[in-house]
Each structure stands twice: as structure tokens, then as C-alpha cells.
């Protein structure tokens, strides 16, 4: 495909919105507030901002630069940086594809809860409702116990939505993100206002923000900050590379990188008030300590918050609807950004139409999602997520900084960034990319691996973590390599 035919964003703002939409996702609501709380409260903002400026933003600049300069989704962009690095691009895109397959299942749960909100269907036994009624959880990963119909229906809705948004191309994406990015942020503001006007809210917020500076001495806290930053900015999945590849060649990099990253951090900060004021209220009405009700992840979104919603003084259903609509609109643009990355890779490589490619990818991810929609699905989702986050994203990020920092050359790449950027990247950027980011990534890789060897993750049987964990992350690398090997067309297609 000639470069002239490359699709373009309809405006700079649609690119910025789409990138913010990818970054701002479920993680901002169910991960960030809890991570802050568990890692020193207000004091955590120090490691968080250090991580943002020493690794998050530099890597964001790198990814935007890769996409912009080389005008391709990850495999092509990395191929152009160094022909031997093409497989790293496939690695990123395939990792993103696997995440899409299970992220969509979480969205399916959200759909269910959106409908249950109208009647506060979770009743008084919210925990049993989530695990027994909605997920129909089996005793362990060995028992799949068949497909769970309500989840499957949610999954169908999710994939239809993603297909309809993506198949028409960037024009439609640009329009969709004008709604799906501001809407959840406005809804979060509504939830904050509701939250802080409830009794007990101040106590909850106090738990969120009260600084414990002694925690800053713990390496664990610093690692938590770096991993939160990477995850939240949707880095190392090739998304930012793909999105930037649709920008006109003269586009700014640094400014955009700062804008996207700070918008994401700001939304996380705001979401913390919504969550913790509500937890404060829950603690107040149930006479249970905030520390006992504070959890992260699915239990927060699908158990604890629903309980709090049921106990609201008025319009509980309305706030239920608002909360789950927030999750759906937060999640959808993160999900389609992941799919767009695989899609971009496929379109760069094989000259098929966008519509066909979108259909094939959505269908494939939908079918993989069946595994996560069974009675044992939650276990598999948890295992795959853990391995992908620790042994998928981290090594991909590491590979990216090594290729650019050492093989392509950090100073050469910095010049490329500065060619089109208003704010110039200083020498500091090279130090971050060559030293700080790789060091942090290696340390976190070693620590996770060490912990893995100490005890089985969440007590799952070894065969299940082998299949859902190691086999998946290693399988991806092998497929990525084979795709590169089979890829004569890449060379023919690329205009160097
Ligand atoms: N950045 C998203 C969030 O904070 C997470 C995400 C993960 C997005 C994977 C895309 C892909 O929720």
C-alpha cells in the first residue's frame, strides 16, 4: 500500500481524544484509587508523578514518534526502525489482541449491571449475586461448566458496538470519541458531587489521600507507581504507535504526549474522589471501617459499589445506571483502541478491506472470549491478565526502549521527535529511554518472576497457570516471530 493512501484523522482533536479515550479506561476507576490507598495515600502521588515523568511520558513520546515517523502500525513501524525488530511489533499487536478478548468480557459484565441497575437487581447479597447469578462461577479453572448466557449476550453487544465503530474507519472513530471520552468524565464529576455530599464522605476521602510518607521507602510502592502508569497510559500495546501513524507527518509529539498523559492522570485523580467518598458513605451506613470496604478490581465495581448504590438515600437506580454507563463508556474506547492496533497491523500487511479485517478480528476475539464467558471464565481471565500484564507488556516495553535507545539510537530518535514538536525533548529524554525506563522494567520483571517462583499465583493449579499464563505469553512471541519470518510482503509493501 502506498503511503499516500494511508487513512488520516479528521482533525488533531479526534486523535487526541481517541488517545485519551484509550488511556482513560476501567483502570482509572477500579485500579488507581485502590493503588493510591494501598501505597501510601497522598504520599503515593510522589512516586506516581516520578513514574509519569521518568517512564510514562518518555515512552509515550517514543510510541507517538514511532507511529508518526514510520507511518505504520507496530509491525511496520518497528520494521522501519530496524528490519529485525518487526516481530516486536507483532508481539505488541498480538498482546493487545489477547487483552481485547478478555477486556470485552468485563464490558459484558458491565452491560449486565447496567440492566440490573434499573431494578437494583443485585439485592442485599451483592457478592453472591455477582459470583453466583451473573458469573455462575465454577469451583475452579478445571471446570468450565458451560457458557453463561447473560455474559455471552453482553459480549455480543460489545463486539457489535466495536465492529460498528471501527469498520468505517477513522472518520467514525473520530466522531464516537467526541462522545465516549467526555461523557464518562462528566459522569465521574456527577458521581463525585453525589459522593462528597453523602455523610461519611470526608472520612472516605481521608483514607484515599492521607499521606503515609514512610511508604516511600518501600520498593513495592515505587513499582506499583510504574506499573500503574504503564497500564493506565495504554503503553507497550502498540496502541499509541497505531494512533499516531494516522497523524499527518508534521504533527507535534511532545505536546500531545503531555496532554494525553496529564488528562489520564487527572481523570484518575478525580475518579478517586468518586470511589472513596462512596466507600466513606458505605462505611458510615454499615458501621464498618473504610479499610474493610476498600478493594480494587471487579469486586469493587461489581460488589462494593453496587452495595453502596443500593443504600443511597434517593434515586439509587439512577446512580446505578450512571455508574455502569460510566464504566461502559470508559471501557469502550480502550477496547476499540486495542482492536484498532491489530487491525492496523493487518491492514499494513495484507491488502484486504478494512471492513473484512474488522469483521475477522472482532469475530476471532469474540470467539476467544467464549473461554472467559464460561463458569470458569473468571479464573482464566484473572490468569491471562496477570501474565499479560507482567510478562507481556513489560517485556514489550523493554524491547521498544532497547530497539530505539540502543539499536536505532536515542539521540537520532530525539532529533526525529524534535523535528515536528513545539516543546523540544531535551537530553533527559535519552537518559530516560536508555537507562531509567529499561532499568525499572527489568527490575519489575525480575521481581514478578521471583514472586511467581515463590508461590503459585492466587493458588491456581500449576497446569492452569502454565496454559493460561506461560503458554499464552510465549505462544504470542512464537507467533510474532513466525509472522515476521513469513513476511516478505512487508518489505514489498513498505516504501522506505
Ligand atoms: N488504559 C486502560 C485503563 O486504564 C487500560 C487498557 C489496557 C487500555 C489495555 C487498553 C488496553 O483502563
Short mmCIF file of C-alpha atoms and ligand atoms in Angstrom, two decimals:
data_model
loop_
_atom_site.label_atom_id
_atom_site.label_comp_id
_atom_site.label_asym_id
_atom_site.label_seq_id
_atom_site.Cartn_x
_atom_site.Cartn_y
_atom_site.Cartn_z
CA UNK A 1 0.00 0.00 0.00
CA UNK A 2 1.35 3.35 -0.89
CA UNK A 3 1.67 5.85 1.87
CA UNK A 4 -0.50 8.40 0.14
CA UNK A 5 -3.48 6.16 0.71
CA UNK A 6 -2.94 5.98 4.45
CA UNK A 7 -6.03 6.92 6.35
CA UNK A 8 -5.94 10.14 8.37
CA UNK A 9 -7.66 11.52 11.44
CA UNK A 10 -10.26 14.10 10.54
CA UNK A 11 -8.71 16.53 12.99
CA UNK A 12 -5.96 16.76 15.55
CA UNK A 13 -8.56 16.82 18.29
CA UNK A 14 -10.01 13.49 17.21
CA UNK A 15 -6.55 11.95 17.54
CA UNK A 16 -6.03 13.47 20.98
CA UNK A 17 -9.49 12.40 22.10
CA UNK A 18 -9.01 8.87 20.81
CA UNK A 19 -5.67 8.56 22.58
CA UNK A 20 -7.13 9.91 25.83
CA UNK A 21 -10.05 7.53 25.37
CA UNK A 22 -7.67 4.62 25.15
CA UNK A 23 -5.73 5.68 28.21
CA UNK A 24 -8.74 6.53 30.33
CA UNK A 25 -10.40 3.20 30.97
CA UNK A 26 -11.61 0.86 33.65
CA UNK A 27 -8.19 1.10 35.29
CA UNK A 28 -8.78 4.72 36.24
CA UNK A 29 -11.80 3.74 38.31
CA UNK A 30 -11.06 0.36 39.71
CA UNK A 31 -7.31 0.31 39.83
CA UNK A 32 -5.95 3.78 40.51
CA UNK A 33 -7.90 4.78 43.65
CA UNK A 34 -7.14 1.49 45.32
CA UNK A 35 -3.48 1.54 44.32
CA UNK A 36 -3.17 5.02 45.83
CA UNK A 37 -4.87 3.95 49.01
CA UNK A 38 -2.78 0.80 49.38
CA UNK A 39 0.52 2.52 48.67
CA UNK A 40 0.74 5.49 50.96
CA UNK A 41 -2.34 7.59 50.11
CA UNK A 42 -1.43 11.18 49.31
CA UNK A 43 2.27 10.31 49.55
CA UNK A 44 1.83 7.98 46.56
CA UNK A 45 1.50 10.97 44.28
CA UNK A 46 5.24 11.47 44.58
CA UNK A 47 6.21 8.08 43.09
CA UNK A 48 3.29 8.37 40.70
CA UNK A 49 4.47 11.65 39.22
CA UNK A 50 8.06 10.49 39.19
CA UNK A 51 6.93 7.42 37.25
CA UNK A 52 4.85 9.57 34.93
CA UNK A 53 7.75 11.83 34.06
CA UNK A 54 10.58 9.32 34.03
CA UNK A 55 8.88 6.49 32.18
CA UNK A 56 5.27 7.16 31.19
CA UNK A 57 5.68 10.35 29.22
CA UNK A 58 9.07 9.40 27.68
CA UNK A 59 7.65 6.10 26.45
CA UNK A 60 4.53 7.85 25.22
CA UNK A 61 6.78 10.21 23.23
CA UNK A 62 8.66 7.22 21.87
CA UNK A 63 5.49 5.46 20.74
CA UNK A 64 3.96 8.56 19.22
CA UNK A 65 7.25 9.24 17.47
CA UNK A 66 7.44 5.70 16.11
CA UNK A 67 3.95 5.84 14.66
CA UNK A 68 4.33 9.31 13.27
CA UNK A 69 7.74 8.93 11.73
CA UNK A 70 7.26 5.48 10.28
CA UNK A 71 3.59 5.79 9.43
CA UNK A 72 2.60 2.31 10.39
CA UNK A 73 1.01 0.12 13.00
CA UNK A 74 3.61 -1.55 15.28
CA UNK A 75 4.96 -4.26 12.94
CA UNK A 76 5.62 -1.83 10.13
CA UNK A 77 6.81 0.97 12.42
CA UNK A 78 9.33 -1.30 14.13
CA UNK A 79 10.35 -2.84 10.85
CA UNK A 80 11.22 0.60 9.57
CA UNK A 81 13.16 1.39 12.74
CA UNK A 82 15.07 -1.84 12.22
CA UNK A 83 14.01 -4.68 9.91
CA UNK A 84 14.95 -7.26 12.55
CA UNK A 85 12.60 -5.65 15.05
CA UNK A 86 9.42 -6.30 13.12
CA UNK A 87 8.45 -9.22 15.36
CA UNK A 88 8.36 -6.90 18.36
CA UNK A 89 5.58 -5.02 16.61
CA UNK A 90 3.65 -8.24 16.11
CA UNK A 91 4.31 -9.10 19.73
CA UNK A 92 2.73 -5.81 20.82
CA UNK A 93 -0.24 -6.18 18.48
CA UNK A 94 -0.92 -9.79 19.46
CA UNK A 95 -0.66 -8.93 23.13
CA UNK A 96 -3.20 -6.18 22.57
CA UNK A 97 -5.45 -8.61 20.76
CA UNK A 98 -5.48 -11.03 23.70
CA UNK A 99 -6.24 -8.19 26.09
CA UNK A 100 -9.12 -7.14 23.84
CA UNK A 101 -10.56 -10.66 24.05
CA UNK A 102 -10.93 -10.50 27.82
CA UNK A 103 -11.45 -6.76 28.26
CA UNK A 104 -14.62 -7.23 26.19
CA UNK A 105 -15.84 -9.81 28.70
CA UNK A 106 -15.52 -7.29 31.51
CA UNK A 107 -17.57 -4.95 29.36
CA UNK A 108 -20.13 -7.74 29.08
CA UNK A 109 -20.45 -7.78 32.87
CA UNK A 110 -20.96 -4.01 32.74
CA UNK A 111 -23.85 -4.41 30.30
CA UNK A 112 -25.50 -6.85 32.67
CA UNK A 113 -25.11 -4.49 35.57
CA UNK A 114 -26.42 -1.59 33.55
CA UNK A 115 -29.67 -3.51 33.09
CA UNK A 116 -29.75 -4.73 36.68
CA UNK A 117 -29.35 -1.13 37.86
CA UNK A 118 -32.89 -0.30 36.82
CA UNK A 119 -34.21 -2.67 39.48
CA UNK A 120 -31.13 -2.77 41.72
CA UNK A 121 -31.19 -6.45 40.82
CA UNK A 122 -28.21 -7.39 42.99
CA UNK A 123 -30.40 -7.06 46.07
CA UNK A 124 -28.88 -7.41 49.51
CA UNK A 125 -26.50 -10.22 48.64
CA UNK A 126 -24.41 -8.36 46.10
CA UNK A 127 -21.44 -10.65 46.40
CA UNK A 128 -23.41 -13.84 45.85
CA UNK A 129 -25.27 -12.10 43.05
CA UNK A 130 -22.07 -11.28 41.18
CA UNK A 131 -20.32 -14.60 41.55
CA UNK A 132 -23.30 -16.98 41.52
CA UNK A 133 -26.01 -15.31 39.47
CA UNK A 134 -24.06 -13.25 36.97
CA UNK A 135 -20.81 -15.17 36.55
CA UNK A 136 -22.16 -18.59 37.61
CA UNK A 137 -18.68 -19.21 38.91
CA UNK A 138 -17.48 -22.81 38.89
CA UNK A 139 -15.31 -24.27 41.66
CA UNK A 140 -12.06 -23.91 39.73
CA UNK A 141 -10.38 -23.34 36.36
CA UNK A 142 -10.66 -27.05 35.61
CA UNK A 143 -14.46 -26.83 35.40
CA UNK A 144 -15.65 -24.58 32.64
CA UNK A 145 -19.28 -25.55 33.32
CA UNK A 146 -20.63 -24.25 30.04
CA UNK A 147 -21.29 -20.80 28.66
CA UNK A 148 -23.01 -18.23 30.82
CA UNK A 149 -25.81 -16.79 28.73
CA UNK A 150 -26.14 -13.26 30.18
CA UNK A 151 -22.39 -12.75 29.83
CA UNK A 152 -22.49 -14.06 26.30
CA UNK A 153 -25.26 -11.63 25.40
CA UNK A 154 -23.23 -8.75 26.83
CA UNK A 155 -20.28 -9.96 24.82
CA UNK A 156 -22.30 -9.96 21.61
CA UNK A 157 -23.44 -6.39 22.30
CA UNK A 158 -19.88 -5.30 22.98
CA UNK A 159 -18.46 -6.77 19.79
CA UNK A 160 -21.28 -5.45 17.64
CA UNK A 161 -20.55 -2.00 19.06
CA UNK A 162 -16.82 -2.32 18.38
CA UNK A 163 -17.41 -3.57 14.85
CA UNK A 164 -19.81 -0.73 14.05
CA UNK A 165 -17.40 1.85 15.41
CA UNK A 166 -14.32 0.55 13.64
CA UNK A 167 -15.34 -0.77 10.27
CA UNK A 168 -15.98 2.64 8.73
CA UNK A 169 -12.57 3.93 9.67
CA UNK A 170 -11.17 6.99 11.34
CA UNK A 171 -13.99 9.35 10.46
CA UNK A 172 -16.41 7.38 12.57
CA UNK A 173 -13.91 6.76 15.36
CA UNK A 174 -13.29 10.50 15.48
CA UNK A 175 -17.00 11.15 15.95
CA UNK A 176 -17.51 8.41 18.50
CA UNK A 177 -14.69 9.58 20.78
CA UNK A 178 -16.21 13.05 20.91
CA UNK A 179 -18.95 11.36 22.95
CA UNK A 180 -17.28 8.40 24.65
CA UNK A 181 -14.39 10.44 26.05
CA UNK A 182 -16.08 13.48 27.58
CA UNK A 183 -19.22 11.62 28.66
CA UNK A 184 -17.66 9.34 31.28
CA UNK A 185 -15.61 12.24 32.60
CA UNK A 186 -18.78 14.29 33.06
CA UNK A 187 -20.44 11.29 34.67
CA UNK A 188 -17.50 10.90 37.04
CA UNK A 189 -17.97 14.54 38.03
CA UNK A 190 -21.63 13.76 38.73
CA UNK A 191 -20.58 10.79 40.85
CA UNK A 192 -18.06 12.93 42.72
CA UNK A 193 -20.70 15.54 43.51
CA UNK A 194 -23.08 12.83 44.64
CA UNK A 195 -20.33 11.12 46.61
CA UNK A 196 -18.92 14.07 48.52
CA UNK A 197 -22.36 15.25 49.60
CA UNK A 198 -23.05 11.96 51.38
CA UNK A 199 -22.44 11.50 55.10
CA UNK A 200 -19.12 9.82 55.82
CA UNK A 201 -17.62 11.04 52.54
CA UNK A 202 -14.91 13.08 54.23
CA UNK A 203 -13.75 10.03 56.13
CA UNK A 204 -13.54 8.04 52.90
CA UNK A 205 -11.59 10.73 51.09
CA UNK A 206 -9.31 10.92 54.07
CA UNK A 207 -8.44 7.25 53.57
CA UNK A 208 -7.74 7.91 49.91
CA UNK A 209 -5.45 10.86 50.43
CA UNK A 210 -4.00 10.76 53.95
CA UNK A 211 -0.27 10.60 53.25
CA UNK A 212 1.89 7.92 54.75
CA UNK A 213 5.36 9.07 53.79
CA UNK A 214 7.07 6.08 55.37
CA UNK A 215 5.75 4.02 52.44
CA UNK A 216 8.03 5.90 50.10
CA UNK A 217 10.87 3.79 51.40
CA UNK A 218 9.30 0.64 50.06
CA UNK A 219 10.37 -0.57 46.62
CA UNK A 220 6.96 -2.17 46.19
CA UNK A 221 5.30 1.22 46.26
CA UNK A 222 7.57 2.57 43.53
CA UNK A 223 6.96 -0.44 41.36
CA UNK A 224 3.22 -0.07 41.86
CA UNK A 225 3.54 3.50 40.62
CA UNK A 226 5.40 2.47 37.48
CA UNK A 227 3.09 -0.37 36.65
CA UNK A 228 0.03 1.80 37.19
CA UNK A 229 1.46 4.44 34.86
CA UNK A 230 2.25 1.94 32.10
CA UNK A 231 -1.10 0.24 32.32
CA UNK A 232 -3.06 3.43 32.54
CA UNK A 233 -1.41 5.12 29.59
CA UNK A 234 -2.08 2.04 27.41
CA UNK A 235 1.63 1.81 26.63
CA UNK A 236 3.53 -1.16 25.18
CA UNK A 237 0.50 -2.48 23.38
CA UNK A 238 1.16 -0.64 20.19
CA UNK A 239 -1.93 1.49 20.53
CA UNK A 240 -0.21 4.84 20.64
CA UNK A 241 2.01 3.78 17.72
CA UNK A 242 -1.04 2.92 15.65
CA UNK A 243 -3.00 6.03 16.54
CA UNK A 244 -0.04 8.31 15.83
CA UNK A 245 0.52 6.62 12.48
CA UNK A 246 -2.69 8.21 11.22
CA UNK A 247 -1.41 11.70 12.00
CA UNK A 248 -0.09 13.94 9.28
CA UNK A 249 3.70 13.85 9.16
CA UNK A 250 4.14 17.34 10.56
CA UNK A 251 2.35 16.67 13.81
CA UNK A 252 3.54 17.58 17.24
CA UNK A 253 4.73 14.83 19.58
CA UNK A 254 5.79 16.21 22.95
CA UNK A 255 2.79 18.43 23.41
CA UNK A 256 0.39 15.61 22.59
CA UNK A 257 2.25 13.20 24.85
CA UNK A 258 1.96 15.57 27.79
CA UNK A 259 -1.66 16.35 27.10
CA UNK A 260 -2.73 12.70 26.86
CA UNK A 261 -0.75 11.65 29.92
CA UNK A 262 -1.92 14.51 32.12
CA UNK A 263 -5.54 14.11 31.08
CA UNK A 264 -5.31 10.48 32.08
CA UNK A 265 -3.70 11.26 35.43
CA UNK A 266 -6.29 13.97 36.12
CA UNK A 267 -9.17 11.61 35.41
CA UNK A 268 -7.68 9.01 37.72
CA UNK A 269 -7.33 11.55 40.49
CA UNK A 270 -10.92 12.64 40.06
CA UNK A 271 -12.21 9.08 39.99
CA UNK A 272 -10.57 8.52 43.37
CA UNK A 273 -12.94 11.05 44.91
CA UNK A 274 -15.96 9.34 43.40
CA UNK A 275 -14.88 5.95 44.69
CA UNK A 276 -13.63 6.88 48.13
CA UNK A 277 -16.44 9.28 49.01
CA UNK A 278 -18.84 6.45 48.19
CA UNK A 279 -16.81 3.99 50.24
CA UNK A 280 -16.84 6.50 53.12
CA UNK A 281 -20.61 6.57 52.89
CA UNK A 282 -20.81 2.80 52.82
CA UNK A 283 -18.62 2.63 55.91
CA UNK A 284 -20.85 5.20 57.57
CA UNK A 285 -24.13 3.35 56.97
CA UNK A 286 -22.79 -0.11 57.71
CA UNK A 287 -20.55 0.88 60.63
CA UNK A 288 -17.68 -0.97 59.01
CA UNK A 289 -14.26 0.62 58.75
CA UNK A 290 -13.33 2.11 55.36
CA UNK A 291 -10.23 -0.08 55.31
CA UNK A 292 -12.53 -3.12 55.30
CA UNK A 293 -14.65 -1.99 52.38
CA UNK A 294 -11.77 -0.67 50.23
CA UNK A 295 -10.96 -3.14 47.46
CA UNK A 296 -9.85 -2.88 43.85
CA UNK A 297 -10.76 -4.64 40.63
CA UNK A 298 -14.01 -6.39 39.77
CA UNK A 299 -15.03 -6.76 43.42
CA UNK A 300 -15.05 -3.00 43.74
CA UNK A 301 -17.09 -2.34 40.63
CA UNK A 302 -19.48 -5.25 40.82
CA UNK A 303 -19.87 -5.87 44.54
CA UNK A 304 -18.87 -2.99 46.81
CA UNK A 305 -20.09 -0.06 44.76
CA UNK A 306 -23.42 -1.77 43.96
CA UNK A 307 -23.95 -2.28 47.71
CA UNK A 308 -23.27 1.40 48.30
CA UNK A 309 -25.60 2.34 45.44
CA UNK A 310 -28.45 0.34 46.96
CA UNK A 311 -28.03 2.29 50.16
CA UNK A 312 -28.26 5.72 48.58
CA UNK A 313 -30.93 7.95 50.11
CA UNK A 314 -32.68 8.64 46.79
CA UNK A 315 -32.54 7.82 43.07
CA UNK A 316 -30.39 4.78 43.71
CA UNK A 317 -31.29 3.24 40.36
CA UNK A 318 -30.33 6.39 38.55
CA UNK A 319 -26.89 6.40 40.13
CA UNK A 320 -26.53 2.74 39.36
CA UNK A 321 -27.24 3.46 35.73
CA UNK A 322 -24.81 6.38 35.79
CA UNK A 323 -22.06 4.29 37.34
CA UNK A 324 -22.30 1.43 34.86
CA UNK A 325 -22.76 3.75 31.94
CA UNK A 326 -19.53 5.39 33.10
CA UNK A 327 -17.77 2.04 33.06
CA UNK A 328 -19.12 1.15 29.63
CA UNK A 329 -18.16 4.45 28.07
CA UNK A 330 -14.77 4.37 29.80
CA UNK A 331 -14.12 0.87 28.56
CA UNK A 332 -15.35 1.03 25.00
CA UNK A 333 -12.70 3.38 23.65
CA UNK A 334 -9.94 1.45 25.42
CA UNK A 335 -11.30 -1.71 23.85
CA UNK A 336 -11.57 -0.44 20.33
CA UNK A 337 -8.12 1.12 20.56
CA UNK A 338 -6.76 -2.37 21.20
CA UNK A 339 -8.63 -3.76 18.25
CA UNK A 340 -7.55 -0.88 16.03
CA UNK A 341 -3.95 -1.80 16.77
CA UNK A 342 -4.34 -5.37 15.49
CA UNK A 343 -6.44 -4.04 12.67
CA UNK A 344 -3.79 -1.53 11.67
CA UNK A 345 -1.19 -4.29 11.67
CA UNK A 346 -3.36 -6.50 9.46
CA UNK A 347 -4.15 -3.67 7.06
CA UNK A 348 -0.48 -2.70 6.75
CA UNK A 349 0.45 -6.24 5.96
CA UNK A 350 -2.34 -7.74 3.87
CA UNK A 351 -4.18 -5.64 1.36
CA UNK A 352 -7.70 -6.55 2.48
CA UNK A 353 -10.51 -4.12 3.10
CA UNK A 354 -10.98 -2.54 6.50
CA UNK A 355 -14.47 -3.94 6.72
CA UNK A 356 -13.35 -7.53 6.19
CA UNK A 357 -10.39 -7.20 8.52
CA UNK A 358 -12.52 -5.61 11.25
CA UNK A 359 -15.06 -8.39 10.94
CA UNK A 360 -12.43 -11.12 11.10
CA UNK A 361 -10.64 -9.64 14.11
CA UNK A 362 -13.81 -8.90 16.07
CA UNK A 363 -15.10 -12.39 15.36
CA UNK A 364 -11.84 -14.03 16.42
CA UNK A 365 -11.64 -12.04 19.64
CA UNK A 366 -15.32 -12.75 20.31
CA UNK A 367 -14.73 -16.47 19.94
CA UNK A 368 -11.70 -16.40 22.23
CA UNK A 369 -13.93 -14.54 24.68
CA UNK A 370 -16.06 -17.69 25.00
CA UNK A 371 -13.44 -19.15 27.31
CA UNK A 372 -13.83 -16.16 29.64
CA UNK A 373 -17.61 -16.34 29.43
CA UNK A 374 -17.88 -19.80 30.95
CA UNK A 375 -18.44 -20.67 34.58
CA UNK A 376 -14.69 -20.95 34.99
CA UNK A 377 -14.10 -17.83 32.90
CA UNK A 378 -13.19 -15.52 35.76
CA UNK A 379 -10.25 -17.72 36.73
CA UNK A 380 -8.93 -17.78 33.19
CA UNK A 381 -9.42 -14.07 32.82
CA UNK A 382 -7.51 -13.48 36.01
CA UNK A 383 -4.64 -15.76 34.98
CA UNK A 384 -4.28 -14.41 31.44
CA UNK A 385 -4.49 -10.83 32.71
CA UNK A 386 -1.80 -11.40 35.31
CA UNK A 387 0.61 -12.99 32.84
CA UNK A 388 -0.04 -10.50 30.08
CA UNK A 389 0.47 -7.55 32.43
CA UNK A 390 3.66 -8.90 33.92
CA UNK A 391 5.25 -10.92 31.15
CA UNK A 392 3.63 -9.43 28.07
CA UNK A 393 3.54 -5.68 28.44
CA UNK A 394 6.70 -5.27 30.46
CA UNK A 395 8.97 -7.14 28.02
CA UNK A 396 7.35 -5.43 25.02
CA UNK A 397 8.03 -2.04 26.62
CA UNK A 398 11.58 -3.14 27.33
CA UNK A 399 12.07 -4.32 23.77
CA UNK A 400 10.80 -0.99 22.45
CA UNK A 401 13.19 1.08 24.52
CA UNK A 402 16.11 -1.18 23.65
CA UNK A 403 15.40 -1.05 19.93
CA UNK A 404 15.08 2.71 19.90
CA UNK A 405 17.51 3.57 22.69
CA UNK A 406 20.37 1.33 21.60
CA UNK A 407 19.85 -0.08 18.13
CA UNK A 408 18.22 2.81 16.33
CA UNK A 409 19.91 5.33 18.61
CA UNK A 410 18.30 7.52 21.25
CA UNK A 411 19.82 10.76 20.05
CA UNK A 412 18.86 10.05 16.45
CA UNK A 413 15.31 9.38 17.56
CA UNK A 414 15.23 12.50 19.73
CA UNK A 415 16.02 14.55 16.65
CA UNK A 416 13.06 12.98 14.90
CA UNK A 417 10.77 13.88 17.79
CA UNK A 418 12.08 17.42 17.83
CA UNK A 419 11.68 17.94 14.09
CA UNK A 420 7.97 18.42 14.47
CA UNK A 421 7.49 19.19 18.17
CA UNK A 422 6.83 22.57 19.65
CA UNK A 423 8.32 21.74 23.03
CA UNK A 424 11.73 20.19 22.38
CA UNK A 425 12.69 16.98 24.10
CA UNK A 426 15.94 17.55 25.96
CA UNK A 427 18.84 15.25 26.64
CA UNK A 428 16.83 14.00 29.63
CA UNK A 429 14.66 12.01 27.26
CA UNK A 430 17.61 9.94 26.10
CA UNK A 431 18.58 9.16 29.68
CA UNK A 432 15.06 8.03 30.48
CA UNK A 433 14.83 5.82 27.42
CA UNK A 434 18.29 4.33 27.70
CA UNK A 435 18.68 3.98 31.44
CA UNK A 436 15.74 4.70 33.70
CA UNK A 437 12.88 3.03 31.84
CA UNK A 438 14.78 -0.15 30.96
CA UNK A 439 16.15 -0.43 34.48
CA UNK A 440 12.69 -0.15 36.02
CA UNK A 441 11.24 -2.63 33.56
CA UNK A 442 13.97 -5.16 34.20
CA UNK A 443 13.60 -4.80 37.95
CA UNK A 444 9.86 -5.30 37.80
CA UNK A 445 10.28 -8.30 35.52
CA UNK A 446 12.75 -9.90 37.91
CA UNK A 447 10.62 -9.21 40.96
CA UNK A 448 7.45 -10.59 39.36
CA UNK A 449 9.29 -13.67 38.21
CA UNK A 450 10.78 -14.20 41.63
CA UNK A 451 7.35 -13.93 43.24
CA UNK A 452 5.95 -16.34 40.68
CA UNK A 453 8.51 -18.91 41.68
CA UNK A 454 7.78 -18.42 45.38
CA UNK A 455 4.14 -19.40 45.30
CA UNK A 456 1.55 -20.23 42.66
CA UNK A 457 -0.42 -17.16 41.59
CA UNK A 458 -3.63 -16.97 43.65
CA UNK A 459 -3.21 -20.65 44.43
CA UNK A 460 -4.29 -21.76 40.96
CA UNK A 461 -3.20 -25.25 39.90
CA UNK A 462 0.11 -25.29 38.05
CA UNK A 463 -1.34 -26.68 34.81
CA UNK A 464 -3.78 -23.79 34.59
CA UNK A 465 -1.20 -21.07 35.07
CA UNK A 466 1.01 -22.91 32.62
CA UNK A 467 -1.69 -22.97 29.93
CA UNK A 468 -3.33 -19.61 30.62
CA UNK A 469 -0.09 -17.90 31.56
CA UNK A 470 3.22 -19.09 30.16
CA UNK A 471 1.79 -20.78 27.11
CA UNK A 472 -0.09 -17.62 26.14
CA UNK A 473 2.78 -15.19 26.60
CA UNK A 474 5.34 -17.48 24.99
CA UNK A 475 2.93 -18.55 22.25
CA UNK A 476 2.47 -14.90 21.33
CA UNK A 477 6.22 -14.44 20.93
CA UNK A 478 6.48 -17.51 18.71
CA UNK A 479 3.57 -16.44 16.51
CA UNK A 480 5.06 -12.95 16.30
CA UNK A 481 8.34 -14.37 15.14
CA UNK A 482 6.67 -16.62 12.55
CA UNK A 483 4.69 -13.68 11.23
CA UNK A 484 7.88 -11.77 10.70
CA UNK A 485 9.54 -14.73 9.01
CA UNK A 486 6.66 -15.22 6.63
CA UNK A 487 6.55 -11.53 5.91
CA UNK A 488 8.09 -10.89 2.54
CA UNK A 489 5.10 -8.74 1.77
CA UNK A 490 6.12 -6.32 4.47
CA UNK A 491 9.22 -5.48 2.52
CA UNK A 492 7.36 -5.17 -0.72
CA UNK A 493 4.71 -3.01 0.85
CA UNK A 494 7.00 -0.63 2.59
CA UNK A 495 8.26 2.48 0.99
CA UNK A 496 11.43 3.09 2.88
N1 LIG B 1 -5.51 2.31 29.94
C1 LIG B 1 -6.63 1.47 30.22
C2 LIG B 1 -7.15 1.68 31.59
O1 LIG B 1 -6.62 2.42 32.37
C3 LIG B 1 -6.25 0.08 30.21
C4 LIG B 1 -6.03 -0.51 28.93
C5 LIG B 1 -5.47 -1.68 28.96
C6 LIG B 1 -6.40 0.09 27.78
C7 LIG B 1 -5.25 -2.29 27.82
C8 LIG B 1 -6.19 -0.51 26.63
C9 LIG B 1 -5.60 -1.68 26.67
O2 LIG B 1 -8.13 1.05 31.93
#
